[in-house]
Amino acid sequence: MKTLKPLLLALALSTTTLSTYAAEPTTIAAPKQVAGYYHHQIGNTQITALLDGTNYLNPSLFKGLSDSEKTEILKKYAAINEKGIQTSVNAFVINTGNQLLMVDSGAASCFGTHLGSIYNNLKASGYEPTQVNGIFLTHLHPDHVCGISNNGVANYPNATLHISKTEYDYWLSPNTVKKLPKDKQAAFLGTVEKIKTALAPYEKAKQVKVFSDKSLRFGDIEFKPSFGHTPGHYSFKLKTNGQEVVFIGDIVHSHTLQFDAPKTAVDFDIDPKAAVEIRLKHFAEYAKAGQLIAAPHLPFPGIGHIYSKDGQSYQWIPVHFKD
């Protein structure tokens, strides 16, 4: 009997404790995603992909495919999303050992709060913004240029901007808007205002270097013309220690539609025909060469290869994670 009483008391206490826990809500807060950066080594050079955020494009922005064709391709890649066609916004850092360079800079606040993480992700990756020596802008669309500054202050005060002359003149010449249809002039001027605001502190500090179509190299960086998406759009090839990577810019916006059907243009191609021709030319070249590429609008980290079995359609092969 003496043994039974402590046992009954223990059971009673245990039941009370269980009842207390069962009555309490069991909500566990979900943590945020990890910081968006990924280091990739080529030779003695480190490439760091930085995620600005995830964007969603209305399927109607992609031209030349029927709705059923789009659905079929998206279904194949398990990429059907009620928000639209998912696309990343990425930028890239190049650490040569004695220089820290960037390719593009993200959107900052130019498109809303779902983008704008490049600056913080750069710091999370182990670098400081003051270490950046140069920024190569593939073109001047706001999702590539707005991230260079904030409220009139340069985010990368020690960096020189490298912009093609054709691109610079197209957006900043007052004559361009006069050549556009009237229904497109307001949108164009809105974009120009964002570009001017982003460039302003660098212009003031005389840290903008405009390169001509004939000046096709800067150190280990080779300027690679890829006109079409914008009139002065450039890709950049980095050669280091016998290896190379091409930062392709906006020759592609979807790892699904524009790989299965590379003749598909996107609404914000300024010259859709030329943009498609460049994509076909460069996809074929990169697939044949097994070229490593880095892309601002392919799924983060946007580094990988292009594969083609038949030279007609393509497949995006992302790099495998390396620790």
Short mmCIF file of C-alpha atoms in Angstrom, two decimals:
data_model
loop_
_atom_site.label_atom_id
_atom_site.label_comp_id
_atom_site.label_asym_id
_atom_site.label_seq_id
_atom_site.Cartn_x
_atom_site.Cartn_y
_atom_site.Cartn_z
CA MET A 1 0.00 0.00 0.00
CA LYS A 2 2.89 2.30 0.81
CA THR A 3 4.30 1.59 -2.65
CA LEU A 4 0.96 2.17 -4.41
CA LYS A 5 0.28 5.68 -2.99
CA PRO A 6 3.41 7.35 -4.50
CA LEU A 7 2.64 5.66 -7.83
CA LEU A 8 -0.93 6.97 -7.89
CA LEU A 9 0.32 10.45 -6.94
CA ALA A 10 2.88 10.41 -9.77
CA LEU A 11 0.21 9.36 -12.28
CA ALA A 12 -2.08 12.12 -11.11
CA LEU A 13 0.63 14.77 -11.44
CA SER A 14 1.64 13.48 -14.85
CA THR A 15 -1.99 13.63 -16.09
CA THR A 16 -2.28 17.21 -14.80
CA THR A 17 0.92 18.22 -16.60
CA LEU A 18 -0.18 16.63 -19.87
CA SER A 19 -3.57 18.33 -19.63
CA THR A 20 -1.87 21.69 -19.06
CA TYR A 21 0.33 21.29 -22.18
CA ALA A 22 -2.59 20.04 -24.28
CA ALA A 23 -4.62 23.12 -23.40
CA GLU A 24 -1.93 25.54 -24.55
CA PRO A 25 -1.75 26.60 -28.24
CA THR A 26 1.08 24.94 -30.14
CA THR A 27 1.96 27.68 -32.64
CA ILE A 28 5.58 27.59 -33.80
CA ALA A 29 6.67 30.65 -35.77
CA ALA A 30 8.16 29.90 -39.18
CA PRO A 31 11.61 31.50 -39.59
CA LYS A 32 12.49 33.57 -42.63
CA GLN A 33 14.47 32.17 -45.56
CA VAL A 34 18.26 32.19 -45.28
CA ALA A 35 20.23 35.13 -46.66
CA GLY A 36 20.35 35.06 -50.46
CA TYR A 37 23.98 34.61 -51.44
CA TYR A 38 25.96 31.78 -52.99
CA HIS A 39 29.75 31.58 -53.47
CA HIS A 40 31.07 29.81 -56.58
CA GLN A 41 34.78 29.37 -57.28
CA ILE A 42 36.34 29.45 -60.76
CA GLY A 43 40.12 29.26 -60.70
CA ASN A 44 41.42 31.81 -58.21
CA THR A 45 38.32 33.98 -58.61
CA GLN A 46 35.21 33.82 -56.47
CA ILE A 47 31.84 34.60 -58.01
CA THR A 48 29.11 35.42 -55.49
CA ALA A 49 25.49 35.39 -56.61
CA LEU A 50 23.26 37.82 -54.69
CA LEU A 51 19.47 37.53 -54.63
CA ASP A 52 17.45 40.73 -54.84
CA GLY A 53 14.15 38.88 -54.55
CA THR A 54 11.57 36.89 -56.46
CA ASN A 55 9.34 38.46 -59.10
CA TYR A 56 6.28 37.11 -60.91
CA LEU A 57 5.49 37.90 -64.54
CA ASN A 58 2.07 37.70 -66.14
CA PRO A 59 2.13 34.90 -68.76
CA SER A 60 0.66 37.34 -71.27
CA LEU A 61 4.02 39.18 -71.30
CA PHE A 62 5.55 36.27 -73.21
CA LYS A 63 4.77 36.50 -76.92
CA GLY A 64 4.47 33.87 -79.63
CA LEU A 65 2.97 30.99 -77.62
CA SER A 66 -0.68 30.11 -77.08
CA ASP A 67 -2.05 29.87 -73.55
CA SER A 68 -2.24 26.09 -73.86
CA GLU A 69 1.38 25.89 -75.02
CA LYS A 70 2.50 28.00 -72.08
CA THR A 71 0.52 25.84 -69.64
CA GLU A 72 1.98 22.66 -71.10
CA ILE A 73 5.57 23.91 -70.69
CA LEU A 74 4.98 25.29 -67.19
CA LYS A 75 3.33 22.04 -66.12
CA LYS A 76 6.33 20.08 -67.39
CA TYR A 77 8.61 22.07 -65.07
CA ALA A 78 6.14 22.08 -62.13
CA ALA A 79 6.17 25.85 -62.51
CA ILE A 80 2.45 26.68 -62.60
CA ASN A 81 1.87 29.45 -60.07
CA GLU A 82 -1.27 31.53 -59.59
CA LYS A 83 0.94 34.60 -59.05
CA GLY A 84 2.46 34.27 -62.52
CA ILE A 85 5.73 33.06 -64.00
CA GLN A 86 8.38 33.13 -61.30
CA THR A 87 11.67 34.84 -62.04
CA SER A 88 14.60 35.75 -59.84
CA VAL A 89 16.36 39.10 -59.75
CA ASN A 90 20.06 38.40 -59.22
CA ALA A 91 23.31 40.35 -59.25
CA PHE A 92 26.86 39.04 -59.07
CA VAL A 93 30.08 39.92 -57.27
CA ILE A 94 33.52 39.06 -58.68
CA ASN A 95 36.41 38.80 -56.23
CA THR A 96 39.64 38.73 -58.25
CA GLY A 97 41.83 38.86 -55.16
CA ASN A 98 42.73 42.51 -55.64
CA GLN A 99 39.45 43.92 -56.92
CA LEU A 100 35.80 43.51 -56.01
CA LEU A 101 33.52 43.99 -59.01
CA MET A 102 29.76 43.72 -59.45
CA VAL A 103 27.60 42.88 -62.45
CA ASP A 104 24.23 44.66 -62.08
CA SER A 105 22.81 45.83 -58.76
CA GLY A 106 19.16 44.83 -58.41
CA ALA A 107 16.01 46.91 -58.18
CA ALA A 108 16.26 48.42 -54.67
CA SER A 109 12.84 50.03 -54.06
CA CYS A 110 11.99 50.68 -57.72
CA PHE A 111 9.52 47.77 -57.95
CA GLY A 112 8.18 47.34 -54.43
CA THR A 113 9.14 45.65 -51.20
CA HIS A 114 9.41 42.12 -52.66
CA LEU A 115 12.75 43.17 -54.22
CA GLY A 116 15.66 45.17 -52.86
CA SER A 117 17.83 42.70 -50.92
CA ILE A 118 21.11 42.94 -52.86
CA TYR A 119 22.75 45.46 -50.53
CA ASN A 120 22.01 43.47 -47.36
CA ASN A 121 22.86 40.15 -49.00
CA LEU A 122 26.22 41.56 -50.11
CA LYS A 123 27.05 42.32 -46.46
CA ALA A 124 25.68 38.95 -45.33
CA SER A 125 27.99 37.26 -47.84
CA GLY A 126 31.04 38.69 -46.08
CA TYR A 127 31.78 41.81 -48.14
CA GLU A 128 31.36 45.51 -47.42
CA PRO A 129 29.84 47.91 -49.98
CA THR A 130 32.89 50.19 -49.69
CA GLN A 131 35.06 47.34 -51.06
CA VAL A 132 33.34 47.38 -54.46
CA ASN A 133 35.66 48.97 -57.06
CA GLY A 134 33.56 48.69 -60.19
CA ILE A 135 30.02 47.91 -61.31
CA PHE A 136 29.30 46.62 -64.81
CA LEU A 137 25.71 47.30 -65.85
CA THR A 138 24.42 45.00 -68.57
CA HIS A 139 21.79 47.65 -69.34
CA LEU A 140 19.89 50.41 -67.57
CA HIS A 141 16.50 48.90 -66.79
CA PRO A 142 15.59 49.80 -63.18
CA ASP A 143 15.82 46.22 -61.90
CA HIS A 144 19.53 46.34 -62.78
CA VAL A 145 20.49 49.93 -61.96
CA CYS A 146 18.30 51.16 -59.09
CA GLY A 147 20.33 49.22 -56.53
CA ILE A 148 23.45 51.37 -56.98
CA SER A 149 22.09 54.17 -54.78
CA ASN A 150 19.53 55.03 -52.13
CA ASN A 151 17.88 58.43 -51.60
CA GLY A 152 20.56 60.22 -53.60
CA VAL A 153 23.48 58.50 -51.85
CA ALA A 154 25.78 56.00 -53.56
CA ASN A 155 25.49 52.50 -52.09
CA TYR A 156 28.98 51.73 -53.43
CA PRO A 157 30.86 55.03 -52.99
CA ASN A 158 34.21 53.70 -54.23
CA ALA A 159 32.87 52.07 -57.39
CA THR A 160 33.11 53.25 -60.98
CA LEU A 161 30.10 52.42 -63.16
CA HIS A 162 30.70 50.88 -66.59
CA ILE A 163 27.87 51.49 -69.09
CA SER A 164 27.81 51.13 -72.86
CA LYS A 165 27.58 54.40 -74.78
CA THR A 166 24.69 53.15 -76.90
CA GLU A 167 22.71 52.28 -73.77
CA TYR A 168 23.60 55.50 -71.97
CA ASP A 169 22.63 57.66 -74.94
CA TYR A 170 19.37 55.80 -75.58
CA TRP A 171 17.96 56.43 -72.10
CA LEU A 172 19.51 59.80 -71.32
CA SER A 173 19.26 61.60 -74.64
CA PRO A 174 16.22 63.96 -74.74
CA ASN A 175 15.72 63.04 -78.39
CA THR A 176 14.81 59.39 -77.74
CA VAL A 177 11.36 60.05 -76.30
CA LYS A 178 10.43 62.15 -79.34
CA LYS A 179 10.79 59.08 -81.56
CA LEU A 180 8.41 56.95 -79.49
CA PRO A 181 4.63 56.60 -79.99
CA LYS A 182 2.77 58.99 -77.72
CA ASP A 183 1.17 56.17 -75.75
CA LYS A 184 4.63 54.92 -74.70
CA GLN A 185 6.25 58.23 -73.84
CA ALA A 186 5.01 58.52 -70.24
CA ALA A 187 6.25 55.04 -69.29
CA PHE A 188 9.60 55.74 -70.94
CA LEU A 189 10.03 59.02 -69.07
CA GLY A 190 9.13 57.29 -65.80
CA THR A 191 11.90 54.76 -66.40
CA VAL A 192 14.35 57.52 -67.32
CA GLU A 193 13.61 59.31 -64.05
CA LYS A 194 14.49 56.19 -62.06
CA ILE A 195 17.71 55.77 -64.04
CA LYS A 196 18.74 59.40 -63.53
CA THR A 197 18.05 59.19 -59.80
CA ALA A 198 20.15 56.04 -59.46
CA LEU A 199 23.07 57.46 -61.45
CA ALA A 200 23.04 60.94 -59.89
CA PRO A 201 25.58 60.48 -57.04
CA TYR A 202 28.01 58.70 -59.38
CA GLU A 203 27.62 61.37 -62.05
CA LYS A 204 28.34 64.01 -59.44
CA ALA A 205 31.46 62.18 -58.27
CA LYS A 206 32.55 61.59 -61.91
CA GLN A 207 32.45 57.83 -61.37
CA VAL A 208 30.63 56.89 -64.57
CA LYS A 209 32.70 55.41 -67.39
CA VAL A 210 30.91 55.07 -70.71
CA PHE A 211 32.54 52.55 -73.04
CA SER A 212 32.13 52.54 -76.81
CA ASP A 213 31.27 49.54 -78.94
CA LYS A 214 34.93 49.50 -80.02
CA SER A 215 36.38 49.34 -76.49
CA LEU A 216 35.61 45.71 -75.82
CA ARG A 217 37.82 44.88 -72.83
CA PHE A 218 38.50 46.04 -69.29
CA GLY A 219 41.20 43.96 -67.61
CA ASP A 220 39.91 40.38 -67.52
CA ILE A 221 36.38 41.52 -68.47
CA GLU A 222 35.41 41.30 -72.14
CA PHE A 223 32.36 43.26 -73.27
CA LYS A 224 30.07 41.04 -75.37
CA PRO A 225 27.39 42.85 -77.44
CA SER A 226 23.92 41.35 -77.01
CA PHE A 227 21.65 44.07 -78.36
CA GLY A 228 17.89 43.61 -78.61
CA HIS A 229 16.43 43.60 -75.13
CA THR A 230 17.68 47.18 -75.05
CA PRO A 231 19.67 49.01 -77.76
CA GLY A 232 22.94 48.99 -75.79
CA HIS A 233 22.56 45.73 -73.87
CA TYR A 234 25.86 43.96 -73.16
CA SER A 235 26.90 40.64 -71.69
CA PHE A 236 30.26 40.37 -69.94
CA LYS A 237 32.78 37.53 -70.19
CA LEU A 238 35.29 37.00 -67.39
CA LYS A 239 38.39 34.92 -68.15
CA THR A 240 40.48 33.73 -65.22
CA ASN A 241 43.04 30.95 -64.79
CA GLY A 242 42.01 29.24 -68.00
CA GLN A 243 38.33 29.28 -67.05
CA GLU A 244 35.55 31.68 -67.96
CA VAL A 245 32.01 32.71 -67.13
CA VAL A 246 29.62 34.89 -69.13
CA PHE A 247 27.25 37.23 -67.31
CA ILE A 248 24.50 37.14 -69.91
CA GLY A 249 22.17 39.89 -68.68
CA ASP A 250 18.60 39.85 -69.97
CA ILE A 251 18.87 37.67 -73.04
CA VAL A 252 16.44 35.36 -71.21
CA HIS A 253 13.73 35.86 -68.55
CA SER A 254 12.27 32.38 -68.08
CA HIS A 255 14.02 29.05 -67.49
CA THR A 256 10.88 27.30 -68.76
CA LEU A 257 9.16 29.08 -71.66
CA GLN A 258 12.22 30.61 -73.28
CA PHE A 259 14.29 27.42 -73.05
CA ASP A 260 11.68 25.08 -74.49
CA ALA A 261 10.62 27.73 -76.99
CA PRO A 262 13.58 30.15 -77.39
CA LYS A 263 11.82 32.17 -80.11
CA THR A 264 9.45 33.48 -77.42
CA ALA A 265 9.91 37.22 -76.90
CA VAL A 266 8.99 39.10 -73.74
CA ASP A 267 6.94 42.30 -73.71
CA PHE A 268 9.74 44.53 -72.42
CA ASP A 269 12.18 43.63 -75.19
CA ILE A 270 12.67 46.96 -76.96
CA ASP A 271 13.51 45.16 -80.21
CA PRO A 272 11.83 41.73 -79.90
CA LYS A 273 13.16 40.42 -83.22
CA ALA A 274 16.76 41.27 -82.36
CA ALA A 275 16.33 39.92 -78.81
CA VAL A 276 15.16 36.56 -80.16
CA GLU A 277 18.02 36.43 -82.68
CA ILE A 278 20.57 37.13 -79.94
CA ARG A 279 19.05 34.46 -77.68
CA LEU A 280 19.13 31.86 -80.46
CA LYS A 281 22.72 32.76 -81.38
CA HIS A 282 24.06 32.82 -77.83
CA PHE A 283 22.12 29.78 -76.61
CA ALA A 284 23.57 27.74 -79.48
CA GLU A 285 27.07 29.07 -78.81
CA TYR A 286 26.93 28.48 -75.05
CA ALA A 287 25.40 25.01 -75.37
CA LYS A 288 28.04 23.89 -77.87
CA ALA A 289 30.91 25.25 -75.76
CA GLY A 290 29.58 24.02 -72.42
CA GLN A 291 29.89 27.64 -71.31
CA LEU A 292 29.38 28.53 -67.65
CA ILE A 293 26.93 31.42 -67.48
CA ALA A 294 25.47 33.68 -64.81
CA ALA A 295 21.98 35.09 -65.40
CA PRO A 296 20.05 37.77 -63.50
CA HIS A 297 16.60 36.28 -64.17
CA LEU A 298 17.11 32.53 -63.92
CA PRO A 299 16.37 30.75 -60.62
CA PHE A 300 18.81 31.79 -57.90
CA PRO A 301 21.78 31.52 -57.87
CA GLY A 302 21.41 31.82 -61.66
CA ILE A 303 24.74 30.09 -62.36
CA GLY A 304 24.86 27.06 -64.62
CA HIS A 305 24.98 25.72 -68.17
CA ILE A 306 22.70 25.53 -71.20
CA TYR A 307 22.09 22.11 -72.76
CA SER A 308 20.55 21.24 -76.10
CA LYS A 309 19.93 17.82 -77.58
CA ASP A 310 18.67 18.99 -80.96
CA GLY A 311 19.75 22.63 -81.35
CA GLN A 312 16.08 23.69 -81.35
CA SER A 313 15.06 23.63 -77.71
CA TYR A 314 17.23 24.01 -74.65
CA GLN A 315 17.44 23.11 -71.00
CA TRP A 316 18.79 25.05 -68.04
CA ILE A 317 21.24 23.02 -65.93
CA PRO A 318 21.98 24.84 -62.65
CA VAL A 319 25.29 24.32 -60.87
CA HIS A 320 25.34 21.69 -58.14
CA PHE A 321 25.75 23.05 -54.64
CA LYS A 322 29.35 23.06 -53.41
CA ASP A 323 30.37 23.71 -49.83
#
